[in-house]
Coordinates of C-alpha atoms in Angstrom, one line a residue:
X1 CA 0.0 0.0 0.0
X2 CA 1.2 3.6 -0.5
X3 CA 2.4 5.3 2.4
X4 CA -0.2 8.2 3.6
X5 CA 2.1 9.9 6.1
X6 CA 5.4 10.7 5.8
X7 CA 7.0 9.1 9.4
X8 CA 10.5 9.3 8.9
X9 CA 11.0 6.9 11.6
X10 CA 9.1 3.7 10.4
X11 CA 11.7 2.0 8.8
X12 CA 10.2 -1.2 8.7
X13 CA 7.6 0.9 6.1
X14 CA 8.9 -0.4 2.7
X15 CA 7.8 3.5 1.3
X16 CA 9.9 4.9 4.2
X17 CA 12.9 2.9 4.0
X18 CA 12.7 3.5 -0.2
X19 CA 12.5 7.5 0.6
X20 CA 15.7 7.5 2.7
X21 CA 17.7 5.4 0.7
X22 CA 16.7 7.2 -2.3
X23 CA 17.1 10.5 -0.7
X24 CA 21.0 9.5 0.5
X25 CA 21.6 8.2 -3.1
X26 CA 20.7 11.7 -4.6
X27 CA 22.9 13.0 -2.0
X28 CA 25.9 11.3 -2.7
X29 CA 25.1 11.8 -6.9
X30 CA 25.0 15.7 -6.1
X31 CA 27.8 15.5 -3.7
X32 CA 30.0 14.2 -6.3
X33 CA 28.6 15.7 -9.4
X34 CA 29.8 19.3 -8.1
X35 CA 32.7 17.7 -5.4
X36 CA 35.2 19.3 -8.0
X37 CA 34.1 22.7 -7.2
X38 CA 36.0 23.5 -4.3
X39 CA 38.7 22.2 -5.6
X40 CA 38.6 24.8 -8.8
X41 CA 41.4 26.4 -8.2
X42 CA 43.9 23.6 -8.1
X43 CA 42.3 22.2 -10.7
X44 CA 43.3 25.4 -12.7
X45 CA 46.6 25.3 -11.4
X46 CA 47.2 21.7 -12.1
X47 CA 45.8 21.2 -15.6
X48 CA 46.5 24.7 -16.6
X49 CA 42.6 26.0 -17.4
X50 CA 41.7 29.0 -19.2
X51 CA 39.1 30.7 -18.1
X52 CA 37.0 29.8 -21.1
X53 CA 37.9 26.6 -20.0
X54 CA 36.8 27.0 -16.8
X55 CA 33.3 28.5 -17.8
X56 CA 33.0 25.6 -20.1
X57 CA 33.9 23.3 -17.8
X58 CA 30.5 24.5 -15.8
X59 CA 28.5 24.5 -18.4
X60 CA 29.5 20.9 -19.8
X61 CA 28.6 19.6 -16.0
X62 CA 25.1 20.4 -16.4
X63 CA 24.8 19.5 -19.9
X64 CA 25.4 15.8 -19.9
X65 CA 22.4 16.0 -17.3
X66 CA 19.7 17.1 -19.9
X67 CA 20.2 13.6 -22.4
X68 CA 20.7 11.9 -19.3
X69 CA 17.2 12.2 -17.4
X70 CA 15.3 12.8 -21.1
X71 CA 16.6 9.0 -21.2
X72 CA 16.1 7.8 -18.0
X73 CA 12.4 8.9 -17.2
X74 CA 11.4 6.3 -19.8
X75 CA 14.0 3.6 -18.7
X76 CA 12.4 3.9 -14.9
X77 CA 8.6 3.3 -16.6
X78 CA 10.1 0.3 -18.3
X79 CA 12.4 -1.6 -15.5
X80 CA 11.5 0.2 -12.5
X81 CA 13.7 2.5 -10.5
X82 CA 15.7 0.0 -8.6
X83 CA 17.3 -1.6 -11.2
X84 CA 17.6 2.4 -13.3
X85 CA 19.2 3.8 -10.0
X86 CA 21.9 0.6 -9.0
X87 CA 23.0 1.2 -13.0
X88 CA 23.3 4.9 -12.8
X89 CA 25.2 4.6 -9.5
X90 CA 27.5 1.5 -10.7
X91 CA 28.5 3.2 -14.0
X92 CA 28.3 6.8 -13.0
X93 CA 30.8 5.8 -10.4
X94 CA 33.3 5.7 -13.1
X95 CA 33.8 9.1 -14.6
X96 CA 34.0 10.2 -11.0
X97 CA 37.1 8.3 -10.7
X98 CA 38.6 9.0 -13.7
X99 CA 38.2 12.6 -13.3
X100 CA 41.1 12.2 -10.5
X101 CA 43.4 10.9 -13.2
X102 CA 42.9 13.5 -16.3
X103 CA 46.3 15.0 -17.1
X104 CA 44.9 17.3 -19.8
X105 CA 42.7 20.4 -20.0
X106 CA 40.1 18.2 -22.7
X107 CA 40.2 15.2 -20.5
X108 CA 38.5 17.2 -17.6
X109 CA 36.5 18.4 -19.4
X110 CA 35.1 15.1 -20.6
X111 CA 35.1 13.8 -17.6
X112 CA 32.7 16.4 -16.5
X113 CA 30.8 16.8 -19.5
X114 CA 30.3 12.1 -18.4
X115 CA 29.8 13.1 -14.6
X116 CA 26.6 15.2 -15.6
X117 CA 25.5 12.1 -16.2
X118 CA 24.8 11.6 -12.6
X119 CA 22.6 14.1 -12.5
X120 CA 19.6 12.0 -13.8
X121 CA 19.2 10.4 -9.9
X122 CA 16.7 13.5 -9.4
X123 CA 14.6 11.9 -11.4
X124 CA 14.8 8.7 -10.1
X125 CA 14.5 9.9 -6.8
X126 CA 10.7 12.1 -8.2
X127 CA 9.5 8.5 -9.7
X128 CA 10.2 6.3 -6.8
X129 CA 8.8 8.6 -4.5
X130 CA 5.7 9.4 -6.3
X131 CA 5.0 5.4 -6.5
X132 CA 5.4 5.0 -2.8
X133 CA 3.3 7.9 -1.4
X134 CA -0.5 8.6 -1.4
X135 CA -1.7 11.9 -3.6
X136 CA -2.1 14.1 0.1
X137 CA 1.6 13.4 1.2
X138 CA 3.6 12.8 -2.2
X139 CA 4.6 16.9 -2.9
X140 CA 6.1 16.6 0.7
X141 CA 7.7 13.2 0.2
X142 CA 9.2 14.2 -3.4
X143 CA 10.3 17.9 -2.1
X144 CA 11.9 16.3 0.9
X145 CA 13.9 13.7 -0.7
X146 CA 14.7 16.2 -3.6
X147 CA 15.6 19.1 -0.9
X148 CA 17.9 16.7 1.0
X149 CA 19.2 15.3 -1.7
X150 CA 20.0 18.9 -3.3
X151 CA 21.9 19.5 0.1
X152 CA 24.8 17.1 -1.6
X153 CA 25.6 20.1 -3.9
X154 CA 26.1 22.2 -0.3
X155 CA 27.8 19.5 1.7
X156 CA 30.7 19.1 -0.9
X157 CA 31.8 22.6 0.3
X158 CA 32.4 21.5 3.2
X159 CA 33.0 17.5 3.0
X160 CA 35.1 17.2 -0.1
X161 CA 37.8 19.9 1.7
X162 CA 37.7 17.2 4.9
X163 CA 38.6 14.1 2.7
X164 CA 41.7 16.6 0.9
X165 CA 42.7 17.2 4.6
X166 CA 42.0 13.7 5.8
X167 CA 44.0 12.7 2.4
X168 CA 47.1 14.9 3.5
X169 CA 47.3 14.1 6.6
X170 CA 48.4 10.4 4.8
X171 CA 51.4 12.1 3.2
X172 CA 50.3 12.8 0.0
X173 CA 50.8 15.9 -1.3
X174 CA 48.5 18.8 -0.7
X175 CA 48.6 20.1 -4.3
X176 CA 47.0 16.6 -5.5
X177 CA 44.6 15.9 -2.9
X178 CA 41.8 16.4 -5.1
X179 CA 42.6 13.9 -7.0
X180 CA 42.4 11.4 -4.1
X181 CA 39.0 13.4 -3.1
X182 CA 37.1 12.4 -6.3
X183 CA 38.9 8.8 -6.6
X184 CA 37.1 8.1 -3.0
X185 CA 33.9 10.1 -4.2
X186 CA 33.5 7.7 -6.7
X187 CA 34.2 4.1 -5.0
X188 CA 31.1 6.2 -2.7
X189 CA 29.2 6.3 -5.7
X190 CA 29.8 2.8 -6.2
X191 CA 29.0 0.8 -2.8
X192 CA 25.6 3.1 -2.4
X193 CA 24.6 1.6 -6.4
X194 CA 25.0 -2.0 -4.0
X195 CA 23.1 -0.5 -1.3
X196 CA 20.0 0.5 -3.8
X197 CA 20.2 -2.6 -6.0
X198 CA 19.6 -5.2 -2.5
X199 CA 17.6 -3.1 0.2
X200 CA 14.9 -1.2 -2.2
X201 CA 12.2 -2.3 -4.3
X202 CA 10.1 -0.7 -7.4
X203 CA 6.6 -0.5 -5.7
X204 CA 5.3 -1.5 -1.9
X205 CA 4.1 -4.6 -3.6
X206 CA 7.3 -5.7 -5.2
X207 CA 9.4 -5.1 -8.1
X208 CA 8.6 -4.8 -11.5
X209 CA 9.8 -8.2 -12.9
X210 CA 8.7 -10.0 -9.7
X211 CA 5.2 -7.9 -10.8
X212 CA 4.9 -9.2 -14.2
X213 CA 5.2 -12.8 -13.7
X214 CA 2.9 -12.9 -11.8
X215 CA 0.9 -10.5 -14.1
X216 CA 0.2 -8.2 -11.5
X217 CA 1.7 -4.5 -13.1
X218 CA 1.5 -0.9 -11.3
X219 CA -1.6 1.2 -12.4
X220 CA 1.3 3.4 -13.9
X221 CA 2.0 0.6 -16.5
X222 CA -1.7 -0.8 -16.8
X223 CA -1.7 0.8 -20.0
X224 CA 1.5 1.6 -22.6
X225 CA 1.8 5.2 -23.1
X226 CA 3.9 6.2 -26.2
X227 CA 6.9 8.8 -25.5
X228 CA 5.5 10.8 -28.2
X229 CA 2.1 11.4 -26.5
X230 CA 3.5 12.5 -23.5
X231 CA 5.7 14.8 -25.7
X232 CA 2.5 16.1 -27.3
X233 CA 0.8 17.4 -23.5
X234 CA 1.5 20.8 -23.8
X235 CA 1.5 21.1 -19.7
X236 CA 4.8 18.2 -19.8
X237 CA 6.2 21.4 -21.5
X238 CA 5.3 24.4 -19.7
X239 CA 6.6 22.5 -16.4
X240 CA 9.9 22.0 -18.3
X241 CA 9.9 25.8 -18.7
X242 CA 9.1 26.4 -14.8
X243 CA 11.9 23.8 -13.8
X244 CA 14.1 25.4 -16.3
X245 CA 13.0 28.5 -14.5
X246 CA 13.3 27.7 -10.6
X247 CA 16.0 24.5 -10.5
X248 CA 18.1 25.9 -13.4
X249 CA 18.1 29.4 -11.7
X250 CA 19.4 27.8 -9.1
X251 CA 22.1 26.1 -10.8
X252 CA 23.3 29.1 -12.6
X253 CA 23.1 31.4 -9.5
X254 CA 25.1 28.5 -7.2
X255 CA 27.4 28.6 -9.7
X256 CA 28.3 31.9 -9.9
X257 CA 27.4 33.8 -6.8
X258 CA 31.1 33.3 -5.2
X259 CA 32.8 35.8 -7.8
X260 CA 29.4 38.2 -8.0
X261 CA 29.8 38.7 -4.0
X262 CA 33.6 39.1 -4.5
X263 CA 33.3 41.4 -7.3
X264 CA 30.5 43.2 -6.3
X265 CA 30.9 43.8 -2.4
X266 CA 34.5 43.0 -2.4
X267 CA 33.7 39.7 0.0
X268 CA 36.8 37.6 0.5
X269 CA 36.7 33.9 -1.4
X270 CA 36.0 32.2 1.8
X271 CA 33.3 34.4 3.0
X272 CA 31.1 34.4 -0.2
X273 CA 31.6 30.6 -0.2
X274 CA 30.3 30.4 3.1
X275 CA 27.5 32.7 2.3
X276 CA 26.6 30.3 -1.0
X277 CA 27.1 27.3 0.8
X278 CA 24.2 28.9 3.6
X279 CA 22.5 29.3 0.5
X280 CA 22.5 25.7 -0.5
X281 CA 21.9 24.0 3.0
X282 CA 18.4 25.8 2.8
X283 CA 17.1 22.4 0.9
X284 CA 17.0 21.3 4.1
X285 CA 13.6 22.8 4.1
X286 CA 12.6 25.0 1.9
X287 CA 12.3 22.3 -0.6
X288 CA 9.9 20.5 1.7
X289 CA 8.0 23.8 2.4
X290 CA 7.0 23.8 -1.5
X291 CA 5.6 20.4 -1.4
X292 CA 4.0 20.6 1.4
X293 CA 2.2 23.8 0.5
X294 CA 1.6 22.2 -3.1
X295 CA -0.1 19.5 -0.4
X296 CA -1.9 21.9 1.8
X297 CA -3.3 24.1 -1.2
X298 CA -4.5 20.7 -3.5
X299 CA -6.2 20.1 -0.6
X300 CA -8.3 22.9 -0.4
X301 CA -8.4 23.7 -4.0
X302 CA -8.0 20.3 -5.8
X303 CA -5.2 20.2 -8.7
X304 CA -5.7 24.0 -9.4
X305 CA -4.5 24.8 -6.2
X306 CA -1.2 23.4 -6.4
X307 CA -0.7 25.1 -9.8
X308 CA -2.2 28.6 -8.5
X309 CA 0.5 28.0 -5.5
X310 CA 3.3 26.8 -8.4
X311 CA 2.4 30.4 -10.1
X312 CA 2.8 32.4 -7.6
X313 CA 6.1 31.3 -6.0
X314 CA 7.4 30.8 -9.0
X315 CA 7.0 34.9 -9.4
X316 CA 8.4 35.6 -6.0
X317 CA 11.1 34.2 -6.9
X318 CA 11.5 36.4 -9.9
X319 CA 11.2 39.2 -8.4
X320 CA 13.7 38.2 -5.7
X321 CA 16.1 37.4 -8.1
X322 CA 16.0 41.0 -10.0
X323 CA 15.4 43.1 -6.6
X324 CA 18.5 42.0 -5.3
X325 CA 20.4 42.1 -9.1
X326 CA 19.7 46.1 -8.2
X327 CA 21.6 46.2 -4.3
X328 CA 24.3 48.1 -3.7
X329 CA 24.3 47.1 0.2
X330 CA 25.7 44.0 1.0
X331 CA 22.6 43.9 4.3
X332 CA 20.4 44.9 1.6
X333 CA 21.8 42.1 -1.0
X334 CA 22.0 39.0 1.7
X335 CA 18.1 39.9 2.5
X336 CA 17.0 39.4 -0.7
X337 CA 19.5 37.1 -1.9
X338 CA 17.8 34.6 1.4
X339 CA 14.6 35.7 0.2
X340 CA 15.3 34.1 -3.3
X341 CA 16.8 31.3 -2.2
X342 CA 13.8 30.6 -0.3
X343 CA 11.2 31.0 -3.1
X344 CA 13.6 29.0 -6.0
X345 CA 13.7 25.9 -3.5
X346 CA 10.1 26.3 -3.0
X347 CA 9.2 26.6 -6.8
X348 CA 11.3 23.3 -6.9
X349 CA 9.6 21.4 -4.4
X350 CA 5.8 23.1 -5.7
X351 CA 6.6 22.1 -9.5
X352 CA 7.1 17.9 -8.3
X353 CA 4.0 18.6 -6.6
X354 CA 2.1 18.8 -9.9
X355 CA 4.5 16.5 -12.2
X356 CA 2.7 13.3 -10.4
X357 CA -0.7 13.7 -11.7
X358 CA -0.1 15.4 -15.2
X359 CA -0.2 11.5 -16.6
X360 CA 0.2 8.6 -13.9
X361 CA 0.8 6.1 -16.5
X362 CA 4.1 7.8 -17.8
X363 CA 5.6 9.4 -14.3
X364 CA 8.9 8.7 -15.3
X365 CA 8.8 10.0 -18.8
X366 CA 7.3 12.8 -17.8
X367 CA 9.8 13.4 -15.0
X368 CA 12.8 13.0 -17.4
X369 CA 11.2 15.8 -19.6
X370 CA 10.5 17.9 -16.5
X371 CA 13.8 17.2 -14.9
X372 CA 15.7 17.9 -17.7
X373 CA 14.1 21.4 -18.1
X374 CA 16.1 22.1 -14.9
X375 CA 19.6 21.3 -16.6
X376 CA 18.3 22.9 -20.5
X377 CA 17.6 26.0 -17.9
X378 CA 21.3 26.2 -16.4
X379 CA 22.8 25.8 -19.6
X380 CA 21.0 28.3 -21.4
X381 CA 21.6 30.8 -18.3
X382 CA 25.4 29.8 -18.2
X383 CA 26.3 30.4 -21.5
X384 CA 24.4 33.8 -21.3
X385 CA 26.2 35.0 -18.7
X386 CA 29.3 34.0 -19.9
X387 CA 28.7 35.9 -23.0
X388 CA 28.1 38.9 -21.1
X389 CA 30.6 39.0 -18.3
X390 CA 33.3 37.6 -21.5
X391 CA 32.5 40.9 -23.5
X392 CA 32.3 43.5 -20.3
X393 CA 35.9 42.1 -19.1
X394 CA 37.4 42.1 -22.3
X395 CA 36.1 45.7 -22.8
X396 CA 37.4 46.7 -19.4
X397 CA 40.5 45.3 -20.6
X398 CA 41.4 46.8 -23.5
X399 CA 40.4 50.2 -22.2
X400 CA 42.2 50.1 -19.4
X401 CA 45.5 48.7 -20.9
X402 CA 48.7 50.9 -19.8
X403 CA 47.2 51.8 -16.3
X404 CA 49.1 48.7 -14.4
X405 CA 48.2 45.0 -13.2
X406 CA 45.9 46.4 -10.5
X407 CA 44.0 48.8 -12.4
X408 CA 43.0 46.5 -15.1
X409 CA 41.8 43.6 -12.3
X410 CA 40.5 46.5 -10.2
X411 CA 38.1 47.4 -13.8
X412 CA 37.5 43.6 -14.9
X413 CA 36.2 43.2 -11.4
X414 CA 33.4 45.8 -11.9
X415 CA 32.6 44.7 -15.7
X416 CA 31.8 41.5 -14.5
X417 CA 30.1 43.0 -11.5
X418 CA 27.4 45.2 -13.6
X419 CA 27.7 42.6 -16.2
X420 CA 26.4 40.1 -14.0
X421 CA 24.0 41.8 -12.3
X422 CA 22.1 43.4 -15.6
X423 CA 22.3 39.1 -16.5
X424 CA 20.5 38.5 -13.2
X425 CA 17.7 41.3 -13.5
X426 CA 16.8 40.2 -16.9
X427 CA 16.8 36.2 -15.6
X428 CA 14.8 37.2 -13.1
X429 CA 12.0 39.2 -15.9
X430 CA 12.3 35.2 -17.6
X431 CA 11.3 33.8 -14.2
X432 CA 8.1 35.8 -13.9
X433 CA 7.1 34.8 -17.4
X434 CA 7.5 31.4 -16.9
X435 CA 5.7 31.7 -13.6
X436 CA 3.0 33.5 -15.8
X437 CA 2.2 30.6 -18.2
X438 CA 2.5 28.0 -15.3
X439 CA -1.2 29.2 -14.6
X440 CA -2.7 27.7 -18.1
X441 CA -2.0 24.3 -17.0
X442 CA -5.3 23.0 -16.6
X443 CA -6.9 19.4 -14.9
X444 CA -10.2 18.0 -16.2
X445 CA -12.7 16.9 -14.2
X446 CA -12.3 13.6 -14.1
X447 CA -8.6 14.0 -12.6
X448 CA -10.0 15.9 -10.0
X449 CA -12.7 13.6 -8.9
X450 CA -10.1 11.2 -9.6
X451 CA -7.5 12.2 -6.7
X452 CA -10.1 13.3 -4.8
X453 CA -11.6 9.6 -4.3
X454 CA -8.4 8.5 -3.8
X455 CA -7.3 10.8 -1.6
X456 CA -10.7 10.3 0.5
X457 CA -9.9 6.8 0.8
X458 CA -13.1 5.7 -2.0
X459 CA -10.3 4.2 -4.4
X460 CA -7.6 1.2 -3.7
X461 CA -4.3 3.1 -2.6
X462 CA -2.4 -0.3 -4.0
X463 CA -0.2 0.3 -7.0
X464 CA -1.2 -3.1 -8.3
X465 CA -4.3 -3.7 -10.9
X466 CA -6.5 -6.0 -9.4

């Protein structure tokens, strides 16, 4: 039976024990999919990076991700997320590793282009949740074990630097410790693929093969859905633009809030990490917030509440994003900075509140599609920042050639500055649009009365046809 309550505690509960485990896999994917960022700079010093290489390195590590869960949404409606997830760990493990052995610019940036890979756990996380949890309590079970999962992409701020130390303190030298830091990051990887393939299963009644001999198949699969007909539900595609809005936002603004803070209010490297890494340990619950107010609002308001609660924190979070684009006060800035951190976690959470009950016979297609909004989103964002910041530094530059080394970083440092703000203003207009067109996803009535039965009890909460 699907779990109705979310009791973190009841680990005998097959649905509880599958939300931790998957939960603690998505950390450890996110944990090493960024664990080289920390170790940037002696990465650059090492292997000798350019700073295009360096952009491009980001912008590879999040474009792997987008073929990756557009593929593996449809994989987890085929063999079920316990056999999808022990691959993804098992083989994913390997670029990981490898990535401590690249002697050359292009091989890291291969290696991070196959890490991305990785990336796709999210969406086995959102389908094996929304299998193992009732309609009233699965935005709160797929937020939470998203959020905390999220929270890997934080931790490696402050974990992978413990293993480099832990590392050194072995003799090895400190210059190459991160090379030891990914090696162990990926045997990780490895033993928690072991962990998922032999203490989970695909539904609380069983797994999927176990499930078809015995020709009992999840509702989701009672009928095939074609790939294409889920690609043809125009609301598969405006929640790919909201998670392209709120989770790729993200991404970008992770990624590049260290040197904005630096640049911009003249922050040291360590306290603008610190203030990005408070930043990312919000998932802790902020994520959850979003699905349980997607919960709370479908609740009172059926499926149009959770979209009508999608819409309008979804434009909160615009609006945080370009407010604090515009400070000039780093009190002012953090406020707001908080405040959008809040709302883009939220959005997250609030969008996987919807995704289950757009089609429940393609939940892992449609999850892939969604998912991989998220990654399209970061990329797009990436590369126009890049181009912006690239053509304000190399301005700044050439005009200021002649006036000494100081002057020139001293004026490249406040290109990139307005640069970057003007790019998060106008990222933040983008938001608000998307959040805009997130309120013409509609629900006929029959899917209301639908997960309203259920959710009253009136309908079998088994995942099994009779």
């Amino acid at each position: 039976m699907k779990a109705t309550r979310l009791n973190l505690l009841n680990l005998k509960s097959i649905p509880i024990r599958t939300f931790w485990i998957s939960a603690i896999a998505f950390f450890i994917c996110f944990f090493a999919w960024f664990g080289i960022v920390p170790f940037m700079p002696d990465v650059v010093e090492d292997l000798g990076l350019t700073p295009s290489q360096k952009w491009n390195s980001i912008i590879l590590a999040v474009t792997g991700t987008v073929f990756a869960r557009l593929l593996i949404g449809k994989l987890c409606d085929r063999f079920g997320p316990r056999l999808c997830y022990t691959w993804l760990l098992t083989i994913g493990c390997i670029p990981v590793i490898l990535i401590g052995l690249v002697q050359t610019p292009l091989q890291f940036l291969l290696c991070r282009f196959l890490i991305g890979f990785i990336g796709a756990s999210f969406v086995i996380t959102q389908f094996h949740t929304s299998i193992m949890f009732a309609p009233n309590i699965v935005g709160t079970a797929n937020a939470t074990s998203a959020g905390w999962g999220n929270l890997g992409g934080g931790a490696n701020r402050l974990g992978m630097p413990l293993i480099a130390a832990a590392v050194v303190s072995f003799g090895v030298a400190d210059e190459i410790a991160w090379r030891y830091s990914m090696v162990i990051a990926g045997i990780v990887c490895f033993l928690m693929g072991l962990v998922y393939f032999f203490f989970t299963q695909d539904t609380p009644e069983g797994n999927f093969a176990e499930l078809r001999k015995t020709g009992n198949m999840p509702v989701l699969k009672k009928d095939k859905v074609s790939f294409v007909s889920t690609l043809k539900d125009y609301r598969v595609w405006i929640l790919f633009l909201v998670y392209a809005a709120c989770f790729g936002m993200e991404l970008t603004v992770y990624g590049t809030m260290d040197d904005y803070l630096q640049n911009s209010f003249g922050l040291e490297r360590i306290t603008a990490g610190n203030i990005v890494l408070s930043f990312a340990l919000m998932n802790i619950f902020a994520r959850t917030l979003g699905g349980f107010f997607g919960d709370r609002f479908g609740r009172l308001k059926g499926l149009r509440g959770r979209v009508l609660f999608l819409t309008f924190i979804l434009m909160a979070e615009g609006i945080m994003l370009s407010v604090f684009s515009l400070t000039t006060s780093l009190a002012v800035g953090i406020i707001f900075l908080v405040a959008f951190s809040l709302t883009v976690q939220m959005a997250e959470g609030a969008t996987f509140s919807v995704v289950p009950f757009i089609n429940k016979k393609a939940i892992g297609s449609i999850s892939g599609i969604v998912g991989a909004g998220g990654n399209v989103g970061a990329f797009l964002a990436a590369l126009f920042l890049k181009s912006k910041s690239a053509m304000a530094e190399s301005i700044a530059i050439r005009t200021n050639e002649g006036l000494g080394e100081e002057a020139v970083k001293a004026a490249q440092a406040a290109a990139a500055s307005s640069a970057m703000s003007n790019g998060y203003f106008i990222i933040g207009i983008f938001v608000v649009v998307a959040a805009i067109s997130a309120f013409a996803i509609k629900f006929s009535t029959a899917d209301e009365e639908a997960v309203f039965q259920e959710m009253e009890g009136k309908m079998a909460m088994s995942t099994v046809e009779s």
